[in-house]
mmCIF file of C-alpha atoms in Angstrom:
data_model
loop_
_atom_site.group_PDB
_atom_site.id
_atom_site.type_symbol
_atom_site.label_atom_id
_atom_site.label_comp_id
_atom_site.label_asym_id
_atom_site.label_seq_id
_atom_site.Cartn_x
_atom_site.Cartn_y
_atom_site.Cartn_z
ATOM 1 C CA UNK F 1 63.154 63.797 -40.927
ATOM 2 C CA UNK F 2 59.529 64.778 -41.021
ATOM 3 C CA UNK F 3 57.152 63.375 -43.650
ATOM 4 C CA UNK F 4 56.990 65.510 -46.585
ATOM 5 C CA UNK F 5 54.936 68.549 -46.355
ATOM 6 C CA UNK F 6 51.478 68.571 -47.892
ATOM 7 C CA UNK F 7 52.201 71.781 -50.165
ATOM 8 C CA UNK F 8 55.014 73.055 -52.410
ATOM 9 C CA UNK F 9 55.911 76.808 -52.481
ATOM 10 C CA UNK F 10 54.130 78.708 -55.110
ATOM 11 C CA UNK F 11 50.934 76.773 -55.496
ATOM 12 C CA UNK F 12 47.594 78.312 -54.556
ATOM 13 C CA UNK F 13 46.016 77.613 -51.300
ATOM 14 C CA UNK F 14 43.312 75.671 -53.146
ATOM 15 C CA UNK F 15 46.090 73.003 -54.276
ATOM 16 C CA UNK F 16 47.376 72.150 -50.894
ATOM 17 C CA UNK F 17 46.551 69.018 -49.637
ATOM 18 C CA UNK F 18 44.461 68.147 -46.576
ATOM 19 C CA UNK F 19 44.346 68.278 -43.553
ATOM 20 C CA UNK F 20 46.947 71.032 -43.330
ATOM 21 C CA UNK F 21 48.120 73.499 -40.663
ATOM 22 C CA UNK F 22 47.860 76.711 -42.660
ATOM 23 C CA UNK F 23 49.576 79.794 -41.536
ATOM 24 C CA UNK F 24 48.479 83.514 -42.873
ATOM 25 C CA UNK F 25 51.927 85.140 -42.711
ATOM 26 C CA UNK F 26 50.261 88.786 -43.194
ATOM 27 C CA UNK F 27 48.294 88.358 -40.052
ATOM 28 C CA UNK F 28 51.139 86.250 -38.053
ATOM 29 C CA UNK F 29 53.274 89.357 -38.882
ATOM 30 C CA UNK F 30 50.938 91.912 -37.665
ATOM 31 C CA UNK F 31 50.280 89.964 -34.691
ATOM 32 C CA UNK F 32 54.104 89.844 -33.512
ATOM 33 C CA UNK F 33 54.287 93.719 -34.253
ATOM 34 C CA UNK F 34 51.434 94.320 -32.122
ATOM 35 C CA UNK F 35 52.579 92.743 -29.250
ATOM 36 C CA UNK F 36 55.949 94.191 -29.691
ATOM 37 C CA UNK F 37 54.160 97.614 -29.507
ATOM 38 C CA UNK F 38 52.089 96.920 -26.832
ATOM 39 C CA UNK F 39 54.817 96.447 -24.441
ATOM 40 C CA UNK F 40 57.303 99.092 -26.096
ATOM 41 C CA UNK F 41 58.672 101.675 -23.606
ATOM 42 C CA UNK F 42 57.422 99.438 -20.576
ATOM 43 C CA UNK F 43 59.853 98.039 -18.228
ATOM 44 C CA UNK F 44 58.381 94.577 -18.925
ATOM 45 C CA UNK F 45 60.229 92.318 -20.662
ATOM 46 C CA UNK F 46 58.564 89.907 -23.334
ATOM 47 C CA UNK F 47 59.348 86.375 -23.314
ATOM 48 C CA UNK F 48 56.655 84.719 -25.400
ATOM 49 C CA UNK F 49 55.550 81.018 -24.834
ATOM 50 C CA UNK F 50 56.559 78.677 -27.388
ATOM 51 C CA UNK F 51 54.181 75.815 -26.593
ATOM 52 C CA UNK F 52 51.743 77.617 -28.572
ATOM 53 C CA UNK F 53 53.884 77.384 -31.908
ATOM 54 C CA UNK F 54 56.809 74.840 -31.084
ATOM 55 C CA UNK F 55 58.694 76.491 -34.233
ATOM 56 C CA UNK F 56 62.115 77.665 -34.212
ATOM 57 C CA UNK F 57 61.378 80.379 -37.186
ATOM 58 C CA UNK F 58 58.516 81.663 -35.140
ATOM 59 C CA UNK F 59 60.576 81.942 -32.012
ATOM 60 C CA UNK F 60 63.320 83.937 -34.182
ATOM 61 C CA UNK F 61 61.009 86.343 -35.340
ATOM 62 C CA UNK F 62 59.528 87.266 -31.942
ATOM 63 C CA UNK F 63 63.197 87.633 -30.532
ATOM 64 C CA UNK F 64 64.170 89.883 -33.491
ATOM 65 C CA UNK F 65 60.935 91.725 -32.785
ATOM 66 C CA UNK F 66 62.276 92.472 -29.346
ATOM 67 C CA UNK F 67 61.549 89.504 -27.105
ATOM 68 C CA UNK F 68 64.437 88.533 -24.959
ATOM 69 C CA UNK F 69 63.845 84.600 -25.322
ATOM 70 C CA UNK F 70 61.220 82.083 -25.369
ATOM 71 C CA UNK F 71 59.298 79.905 -22.952
ATOM 72 C CA UNK F 72 58.893 76.318 -23.062
ATOM 73 C CA UNK F 73 57.144 73.528 -21.156
ATOM 74 C CA UNK F 74 59.175 70.270 -21.862
ATOM 75 C CA UNK F 75 62.867 69.788 -22.034
ATOM 76 C CA UNK F 76 62.365 68.238 -25.376
ATOM 77 C CA UNK F 77 60.733 71.579 -26.512
ATOM 78 C CA UNK F 78 63.581 73.556 -25.149
ATOM 79 C CA UNK F 79 66.094 71.119 -26.591
ATOM 80 C CA UNK F 80 64.407 71.425 -29.984
ATOM 81 C CA UNK F 81 64.810 75.174 -30.113
ATOM 82 C CA UNK F 82 68.060 75.311 -28.591
ATOM 83 C CA UNK F 83 69.417 73.213 -31.422
ATOM 84 C CA UNK F 84 67.685 75.306 -33.682
ATOM 85 C CA UNK F 85 69.422 78.737 -32.442
ATOM 86 C CA UNK F 86 67.263 79.810 -29.786
ATOM 87 C CA UNK F 87 69.788 81.023 -27.107
ATOM 88 C CA UNK F 88 67.394 81.849 -23.950
ATOM 89 C CA UNK F 89 64.596 79.578 -22.723
ATOM 90 C CA UNK F 90 62.670 79.490 -19.563
ATOM 91 C CA UNK F 91 61.128 75.948 -19.170
ATOM 92 C CA UNK F 92 57.825 77.237 -17.030
ATOM 93 C CA UNK F 93 57.301 73.663 -15.711
ATOM 94 C CA UNK F 94 58.711 71.365 -12.887
ATOM 95 C CA UNK F 95 61.254 68.880 -14.152
ATOM 96 C CA UNK F 96 61.252 65.722 -12.341
ATOM 97 C CA UNK F 97 63.113 62.371 -12.849
ATOM 98 C CA UNK F 98 66.672 61.472 -13.328
ATOM 99 C CA UNK F 99 66.629 61.628 -16.934
ATOM 100 C CA UNK F 100 64.572 65.072 -17.693
ATOM 101 C CA UNK F 101 66.704 66.469 -14.867
ATOM 102 C CA UNK F 102 70.168 65.358 -16.346
ATOM 103 C CA UNK F 103 69.323 66.237 -19.802
ATOM 104 C CA UNK F 104 68.082 70.034 -18.607
ATOM 105 C CA UNK F 105 71.463 70.347 -16.883
ATOM 106 C CA UNK F 106 73.467 69.196 -20.081
ATOM 107 C CA UNK F 107 71.276 71.705 -22.155
ATOM 108 C CA UNK F 108 72.407 74.499 -19.909
ATOM 109 C CA UNK F 109 75.804 73.982 -21.192
ATOM 110 C CA UNK F 110 74.711 75.212 -24.862
ATOM 111 C CA UNK F 111 72.168 78.218 -23.799
ATOM 112 C CA UNK F 112 70.864 80.260 -21.177
ATOM 113 C CA UNK F 113 68.205 77.970 -19.510
ATOM 114 C CA UNK F 114 65.986 78.395 -16.544
ATOM 115 C CA UNK F 115 63.344 76.205 -14.796
ATOM 116 C CA UNK F 116 60.769 76.286 -12.200
ATOM 117 C CA UNK F 117 60.737 74.124 -8.845
ATOM 118 C CA UNK F 118 57.896 74.032 -6.057
ATOM 119 C CA UNK F 119 59.501 71.238 -4.036
ATOM 120 C CA UNK F 120 62.696 71.286 -1.976
ATOM 121 C CA UNK F 121 63.549 67.607 -3.112
ATOM 122 C CA UNK F 122 63.273 68.516 -6.486
ATOM 123 C CA UNK F 123 65.874 71.519 -5.945
ATOM 124 C CA UNK F 124 68.356 69.097 -4.237
ATOM 125 C CA UNK F 125 68.013 66.913 -7.658
ATOM 126 C CA UNK F 126 68.395 69.909 -9.911
ATOM 127 C CA UNK F 127 71.385 71.073 -7.809
ATOM 128 C CA UNK F 128 73.292 67.725 -7.961
ATOM 129 C CA UNK F 129 72.491 67.462 -11.603
ATOM 130 C CA UNK F 130 73.825 70.956 -12.613
ATOM 131 C CA UNK F 131 76.796 70.258 -10.181
ATOM 132 C CA UNK F 132 77.664 66.995 -12.235
ATOM 133 C CA UNK F 133 77.457 68.689 -15.738
ATOM 134 C CA UNK F 134 79.778 71.844 -13.991
ATOM 135 C CA UNK F 135 77.023 74.290 -14.827
ATOM 136 C CA UNK F 136 74.971 77.018 -12.905
ATOM 137 C CA UNK F 137 71.214 76.621 -13.579
ATOM 138 C CA UNK F 138 68.670 79.398 -12.971
ATOM 139 C CA UNK F 139 65.788 78.276 -10.874
ATOM 140 C CA UNK F 140 62.646 80.440 -10.193
ATOM 141 C CA UNK F 141 59.997 79.479 -7.569
ATOM 142 C CA UNK F 142 56.469 78.625 -8.784
ATOM 143 C CA UNK F 143 53.592 80.088 -7.045
ATOM 144 C CA UNK F 144 50.107 78.973 -7.108
ATOM 145 C CA UNK F 145 48.313 82.480 -7.373
ATOM 146 C CA UNK F 146 44.984 81.104 -8.256
ATOM 147 C CA UNK F 147 45.024 78.129 -10.639
ATOM 148 C CA UNK F 148 45.736 75.567 -8.353
ATOM 149 C CA UNK F 149 47.892 73.490 -10.667
ATOM 150 C CA UNK F 150 51.323 73.227 -9.906
ATOM 151 C CA UNK F 151 53.243 75.879 -7.376
ATOM 152 C CA UNK F 152 53.856 76.212 -3.801
ATOM 153 C CA UNK F 153 51.766 78.500 -1.570
ATOM 154 C CA UNK F 154 52.774 82.280 -1.740
ATOM 155 C CA UNK F 155 54.430 83.833 1.454
ATOM 156 C CA UNK F 156 56.588 81.972 3.847
ATOM 157 C CA UNK F 157 56.737 78.643 2.098
ATOM 158 C CA UNK F 158 57.772 80.142 -1.237
ATOM 159 C CA UNK F 159 60.247 82.171 0.699
ATOM 160 C CA UNK F 160 62.078 79.239 2.482
ATOM 161 C CA UNK F 161 62.102 77.300 -0.968
ATOM 162 C CA UNK F 162 63.739 80.572 -2.420
ATOM 163 C CA UNK F 163 66.379 80.353 0.506
ATOM 164 C CA UNK F 164 66.942 76.506 -0.374
ATOM 165 C CA UNK F 165 67.641 77.290 -3.794
ATOM 166 C CA UNK F 166 69.945 80.533 -3.123
ATOM 167 C CA UNK F 167 72.015 78.268 -0.475
ATOM 168 C CA UNK F 168 72.602 75.495 -3.359
ATOM 169 C CA UNK F 169 76.327 75.662 -5.007
ATOM 170 C CA UNK F 170 75.081 75.096 -8.434
ATOM 171 C CA UNK F 171 71.736 76.856 -8.646
ATOM 172 C CA UNK F 172 70.819 80.527 -8.804
ATOM 173 C CA UNK F 173 67.550 81.901 -7.338
ATOM 174 C CA UNK F 174 66.353 83.591 -10.201
ATOM 175 C CA UNK F 175 62.919 84.970 -9.375
ATOM 176 C CA UNK F 176 59.444 84.039 -9.160
ATOM 177 C CA UNK F 177 56.829 82.562 -11.750
ATOM 178 C CA UNK F 178 53.502 83.681 -11.157
ATOM 179 C CA UNK F 179 51.313 82.269 -13.995
ATOM 180 C CA UNK F 180 47.401 82.473 -13.602
ATOM 181 C CA UNK F 181 46.357 80.021 -16.303
ATOM 182 C CA UNK F 182 42.847 79.908 -15.594
ATOM 183 C CA UNK F 183 42.400 83.595 -15.686
ATOM 184 C CA UNK F 184 43.310 83.499 -19.336
ATOM 185 C CA UNK F 185 39.876 82.337 -20.646
ATOM 186 C CA UNK F 186 37.564 84.292 -18.059
ATOM 187 C CA UNK F 187 35.231 85.844 -20.486
ATOM 188 C CA UNK F 188 34.741 89.183 -19.004
ATOM 189 C CA UNK F 189 37.212 91.744 -18.538
ATOM 190 C CA UNK F 190 36.313 92.516 -14.744
ATOM 191 C CA UNK F 191 36.814 89.019 -13.999
ATOM 192 C CA UNK F 192 40.323 88.728 -15.558
ATOM 193 C CA UNK F 193 41.141 91.920 -13.901
ATOM 194 C CA UNK F 194 40.288 90.756 -10.338
ATOM 195 C CA UNK F 195 41.851 87.505 -10.842
ATOM 196 C CA UNK F 196 45.299 89.117 -11.801
ATOM 197 C CA UNK F 197 45.075 91.831 -9.079
ATOM 198 C CA UNK F 198 45.049 88.791 -6.505
ATOM 199 C CA UNK F 199 47.731 87.163 -8.281
ATOM 200 C CA UNK F 200 49.796 89.912 -8.464
ATOM 201 C CA UNK F 201 49.313 90.843 -4.650
ATOM 202 C CA UNK F 202 50.549 87.245 -3.861
ATOM 203 C CA UNK F 203 53.556 87.634 -5.760
ATOM 204 C CA UNK F 204 54.322 91.039 -4.396
ATOM 205 C CA UNK F 205 54.005 89.828 -0.824
ATOM 206 C CA UNK F 206 56.267 86.720 -1.413
ATOM 207 C CA UNK F 207 58.847 89.027 -3.030
ATOM 208 C CA UNK F 208 58.589 91.231 -0.137
ATOM 209 C CA UNK F 209 59.663 88.512 2.344
ATOM 210 C CA UNK F 210 62.332 86.957 0.387
ATOM 211 C CA UNK F 211 64.087 90.222 -0.020
ATOM 212 C CA UNK F 212 63.708 90.828 3.736
ATOM 213 C CA UNK F 213 65.572 87.471 3.991
ATOM 214 C CA UNK F 214 68.332 89.121 1.800
ATOM 215 C CA UNK F 215 68.024 87.406 -1.456
ATOM 216 C CA UNK F 216 67.458 89.490 -4.429
ATOM 217 C CA UNK F 217 64.286 88.590 -6.519
ATOM 218 C CA UNK F 218 65.200 89.979 -10.030
ATOM 219 C CA UNK F 219 62.305 88.442 -11.997
ATOM 220 C CA UNK F 220 58.511 87.992 -11.520
ATOM 221 C CA UNK F 221 57.108 86.514 -14.673
ATOM 222 C CA UNK F 222 54.040 85.120 -15.739
ATOM 223 C CA UNK F 223 50.867 86.475 -17.827
ATOM 224 C CA UNK F 224 49.220 85.051 -20.957
ATOM 225 C CA UNK F 225 47.608 86.202 -23.893
ATOM 226 C CA UNK F 226 44.174 87.044 -22.084
ATOM 227 C CA UNK F 227 45.925 89.265 -19.296
ATOM 228 C CA UNK F 228 49.152 90.389 -20.244
ATOM 229 C CA UNK F 229 48.601 94.087 -20.150
ATOM 230 C CA UNK F 230 47.081 93.693 -16.462
ATOM 231 C CA UNK F 231 50.291 91.929 -15.498
ATOM 232 C CA UNK F 232 52.396 94.654 -17.175
ATOM 233 C CA UNK F 233 50.576 97.318 -15.365
ATOM 234 C CA UNK F 234 50.715 96.064 -11.973
ATOM 235 C CA UNK F 235 54.308 97.147 -11.115
ATOM 236 C CA UNK F 236 55.062 93.647 -9.969
ATOM 237 C CA UNK F 237 55.813 91.527 -12.865
ATOM 238 C CA UNK F 238 58.696 92.709 -14.816
ATOM 239 C CA UNK F 239 58.071 89.836 -17.466
ATOM 240 C CA UNK F 240 55.418 88.386 -19.681
ATOM 241 C CA UNK F 241 54.626 85.097 -21.277
ATOM 242 C CA UNK F 242 51.868 85.475 -23.807
ATOM 243 C CA UNK F 243 51.868 82.660 -26.499
ATOM 244 C CA UNK F 244 48.619 82.188 -28.084
ATOM 245 C CA UNK F 245 48.478 85.772 -29.474
ATOM 246 C CA UNK F 246 50.485 84.770 -32.676
ATOM 247 C CA UNK F 247 47.686 82.449 -33.560
ATOM 248 C CA UNK F 248 44.490 82.924 -31.662
ATOM 249 C CA UNK F 249 41.864 80.512 -31.511
ATOM 250 C CA UNK F 250 38.120 80.098 -31.182
ATOM 251 C CA UNK F 251 38.152 79.741 -27.314
ATOM 252 C CA UNK F 252 40.306 82.766 -27.176
ATOM 253 C CA UNK F 253 37.846 84.591 -29.655
ATOM 254 C CA UNK F 254 35.217 84.168 -27.230
ATOM 255 C CA UNK F 255 36.547 86.586 -24.631
ATOM 256 C CA UNK F 256 34.997 90.098 -24.330
ATOM 257 C CA UNK F 257 38.228 92.645 -24.587
ATOM 258 C CA UNK F 258 38.653 95.587 -22.738
ATOM 259 C CA UNK F 259 38.697 98.977 -24.686
ATOM 260 C CA UNK F 260 42.213 99.645 -25.774
ATOM 261 C CA UNK F 261 43.480 95.904 -25.698
ATOM 262 C CA UNK F 262 45.481 94.895 -29.083
ATOM 263 C CA UNK F 263 42.954 93.246 -31.559
ATOM 264 C CA UNK F 264 45.202 89.978 -32.462
ATOM 265 C CA UNK F 265 43.957 88.614 -35.732
ATOM 266 C CA UNK F 266 43.293 84.928 -36.408
ATOM 267 C CA UNK F 267 46.233 83.918 -38.104
ATOM 268 C CA UNK F 268 46.202 80.048 -37.867
ATOM 269 C CA UNK F 269 43.736 77.476 -39.830
ATOM 270 C CA UNK F 270 43.056 73.883 -40.429
ATOM 271 C CA UNK F 271 42.266 73.746 -44.185
ATOM 272 C CA UNK F 272 39.973 70.781 -44.966
ATOM 273 C CA UNK F 273 38.221 69.088 -48.128
ATOM 274 C CA UNK F 274 34.863 68.481 -48.296
ATOM 275 C CA UNK F 275 34.680 64.612 -48.577
ATOM 276 C CA UNK F 276 30.999 64.123 -48.952
ATOM 277 C CA UNK F 277 27.973 66.243 -49.586
ATOM 278 C CA UNK F 278 25.147 63.888 -48.789
ATOM 279 C CA UNK F 279 22.205 66.018 -48.049
ATOM 280 C CA UNK F 280 21.404 69.876 -48.628
ATOM 281 C CA UNK F 281 21.585 70.471 -45.039
ATOM 282 C CA UNK F 282 24.892 68.360 -44.270
ATOM 283 C CA UNK F 283 28.560 68.024 -45.686
ATOM 284 C CA UNK F 284 31.536 66.028 -44.303
ATOM 285 C CA UNK F 285 35.211 67.366 -44.235
ATOM 286 C CA UNK F 286 38.099 65.433 -43.944
ATOM 287 C CA UNK F 287 39.493 66.991 -40.832
ATOM 288 C CA UNK F 288 38.177 65.573 -37.421
ATOM 289 C CA UNK F 289 39.630 64.656 -34.069
ATOM 290 C CA UNK F 290 42.999 63.846 -35.537
ATOM 291 C CA UNK F 291 43.393 67.304 -37.242
ATOM 292 C CA UNK F 292 42.009 69.836 -34.465
ATOM 293 C CA UNK F 293 42.167 69.548 -30.701
ATOM 294 C CA UNK F 294 38.356 69.819 -29.276
ATOM 295 C CA UNK F 295 39.462 70.105 -25.621
ATOM 296 C CA UNK F 296 37.959 73.871 -25.967
ATOM 297 C CA UNK F 297 35.315 73.384 -28.255
ATOM 298 C CA UNK F 298 34.858 72.232 -31.930
ATOM 299 C CA UNK F 299 36.603 74.252 -34.811
ATOM 300 C CA UNK F 300 34.683 77.118 -36.382
ATOM 301 C CA UNK F 301 34.067 77.382 -39.978
ATOM 302 C CA UNK F 302 35.867 80.286 -41.377
ATOM 303 C CA UNK F 303 34.278 83.044 -43.663
ATOM 304 C CA UNK F 304 30.781 80.937 -43.796
ATOM 305 C CA UNK F 305 27.886 82.131 -42.458
ATOM 306 C CA UNK F 306 25.345 79.430 -41.568
ATOM 307 C CA UNK F 307 27.927 76.443 -42.071
ATOM 308 C CA UNK F 308 28.647 75.004 -38.579
ATOM 309 C CA UNK F 309 31.179 72.446 -37.889
ATOM 310 C CA UNK F 310 28.728 70.189 -35.458
ATOM 311 C CA UNK F 311 30.295 66.842 -34.658
ATOM 312 C CA UNK F 312 33.782 65.202 -35.159
ATOM 313 C CA UNK F 313 34.937 61.664 -35.457
ATOM 314 C CA UNK F 314 38.478 60.474 -35.959
ATOM 315 C CA UNK F 315 38.906 61.444 -39.598
ATOM 316 C CA UNK F 316 35.418 63.158 -40.105
ATOM 317 C CA UNK F 317 33.902 66.609 -39.640
ATOM 318 C CA UNK F 318 30.359 66.847 -39.987
ATOM 319 C CA UNK F 319 28.931 70.433 -40.942
ATOM 320 C CA UNK F 320 25.406 71.436 -40.235
ATOM 321 C CA UNK F 321 24.203 73.703 -42.944
ATOM 322 C CA UNK F 322 21.511 76.421 -42.165
ATOM 323 C CA UNK F 323 18.532 76.780 -44.638
ATOM 324 C CA UNK F 324 19.475 79.572 -47.186
ATOM 325 C CA UNK F 325 23.259 79.270 -46.549
ATOM 326 C CA UNK F 326 25.989 78.488 -49.153
ATOM 327 C CA UNK F 327 26.394 74.769 -49.048
ATOM 328 C CA UNK F 328 30.123 73.664 -49.618
ATOM 329 C CA UNK F 329 30.658 71.658 -52.900
ATOM 330 C CA UNK F 330 32.036 68.396 -52.894
ATOM 331 C CA UNK F 331 36.031 68.666 -53.076
ATOM 332 C CA UNK F 332 35.876 72.581 -51.980
ATOM 333 C CA UNK F 333 38.493 73.619 -49.595
ATOM 334 C CA UNK F 334 37.433 75.263 -46.289
ATOM 335 C CA UNK F 335 39.378 76.944 -43.456
ATOM 336 C CA UNK F 336 38.498 76.162 -39.957
ATOM 337 C CA UNK F 337 39.409 77.918 -36.843
ATOM 338 C CA UNK F 338 40.610 75.313 -34.153
ATOM 339 C CA UNK F 339 39.291 75.534 -30.762
ATOM 340 C CA UNK F 340 42.734 75.476 -29.165
ATOM 341 C CA UNK F 341 45.673 76.433 -31.027
ATOM 342 C CA UNK F 342 48.544 74.677 -29.060
ATOM 343 C CA UNK F 343 47.605 71.221 -28.944
ATOM 344 C CA UNK F 344 46.344 71.569 -32.493
ATOM 345 C CA UNK F 345 49.747 72.678 -33.746
ATOM 346 C CA UNK F 346 51.080 69.591 -32.217
ATOM 347 C CA UNK F 347 49.249 67.061 -34.562
ATOM 348 C CA UNK F 348 51.392 68.485 -37.366
ATOM 349 C CA UNK F 349 54.509 68.369 -38.740
ATOM 350 C CA UNK F 350 54.638 71.765 -41.177
ATOM 351 C CA UNK F 351 53.137 75.036 -41.054
ATOM 352 C CA UNK F 352 52.188 75.736 -44.583
ATOM 353 C CA UNK F 353 52.628 79.458 -44.758
ATOM 354 C CA UNK F 354 50.489 81.386 -47.020
ATOM 355 C CA UNK F 355 50.440 85.214 -48.275
ATOM 356 C CA UNK F 356 47.599 86.568 -50.444
ATOM 357 C CA UNK F 357 46.439 82.936 -51.406
ATOM 358 C CA UNK F 358 49.629 81.606 -52.558
ATOM 359 C CA UNK F 359 52.251 79.250 -50.567
ATOM 360 C CA UNK F 360 55.198 81.459 -49.612
ATOM 361 C CA UNK F 361 57.086 79.040 -47.249
ATOM 362 C CA UNK F 362 56.879 75.610 -45.359
ATOM 363 C CA UNK F 363 57.951 75.900 -41.684
ATOM 364 C CA UNK F 364 58.695 72.644 -39.662
ATOM 365 C CA UNK F 365 56.982 72.542 -36.267
ATOM 366 C CA UNK F 366 60.483 71.807 -34.717
ATOM 367 C CA UNK F 367 59.400 70.494 -31.428
ATOM 368 C CA UNK F 368 56.175 68.580 -32.942
ATOM 369 C CA UNK F 369 55.606 65.651 -30.383
ATOM 370 C CA UNK F 370 58.000 66.817 -27.873
ATOM 371 C CA UNK F 371 56.235 65.524 -24.721
ATOM 372 C CA UNK F 372 58.852 64.518 -22.519
#
């Protein structure tokens, strides 16, 4: 069982113990609805990425709003969500190592499970594990479409790997994974548009080669919160995987969005308490490096002009207070917008779900710490 939550249902936000991961339910629900509306009527399926929230309750709400299933990054994330009732999971990662591969194959006995591959040897391992479990595992070829992370080269190398998968008795070639992660945070809309146009062309060319080899390529999947409308409009992708849209964060909020792009709201916050107010121009909160990920920059103080989160150590966040700004009081609670929502969520056991200033629910972070 996870540790006791920092709040109880019915108390006001100001009584929540800190640091706490706070979720504005009204904003979350509007974000889920806006994404569903954005893809309504398209031939594109929505498969949100659960690595952002790691929460079965949020996954169920996304599926109820029209998503076909969810994505995960780890076998342990997939296990946590499947065991909590999520029936369709795509692991958007290569799974390597006997223990992990065997667990993945076992999980395919309980739900619809798919995985990525970019190496023929790994395909052989997946086939052997699926055969031992007497399951047929869906495998997609991951393409390197510009992020230069995982993924086989588009074109002939990817086509050969697809043929290798299709020739395995316990695997089914399920399509192409063409996610351009680094494009999500290109600040200008034109830069994002150019990056996704290039990625879509690589995926289209590869799909054509695979189909010429006599193999059906039923799915081309990818996209994120920063680009999903571009993949949707490409006529190459038929599935999209945005994740952060349910929460947003300081890094995504720095993007310049095109006209007509859905305006997703900030719904995720870290609640912190002012633990020291030693000078007129400085205060300290109890949320430091262990309370909010800083890989994409420091948190931002929400709704307090002139108050800047300037420095973090393990358990402290130092605030700079501009001349003329309202200085936070000792003991005052402040909302922080995390720099990067995904790794921040993984620091907590509970979402404290708030509506109109009161705690309405407590949701466990189902796959919190699921790293293996």
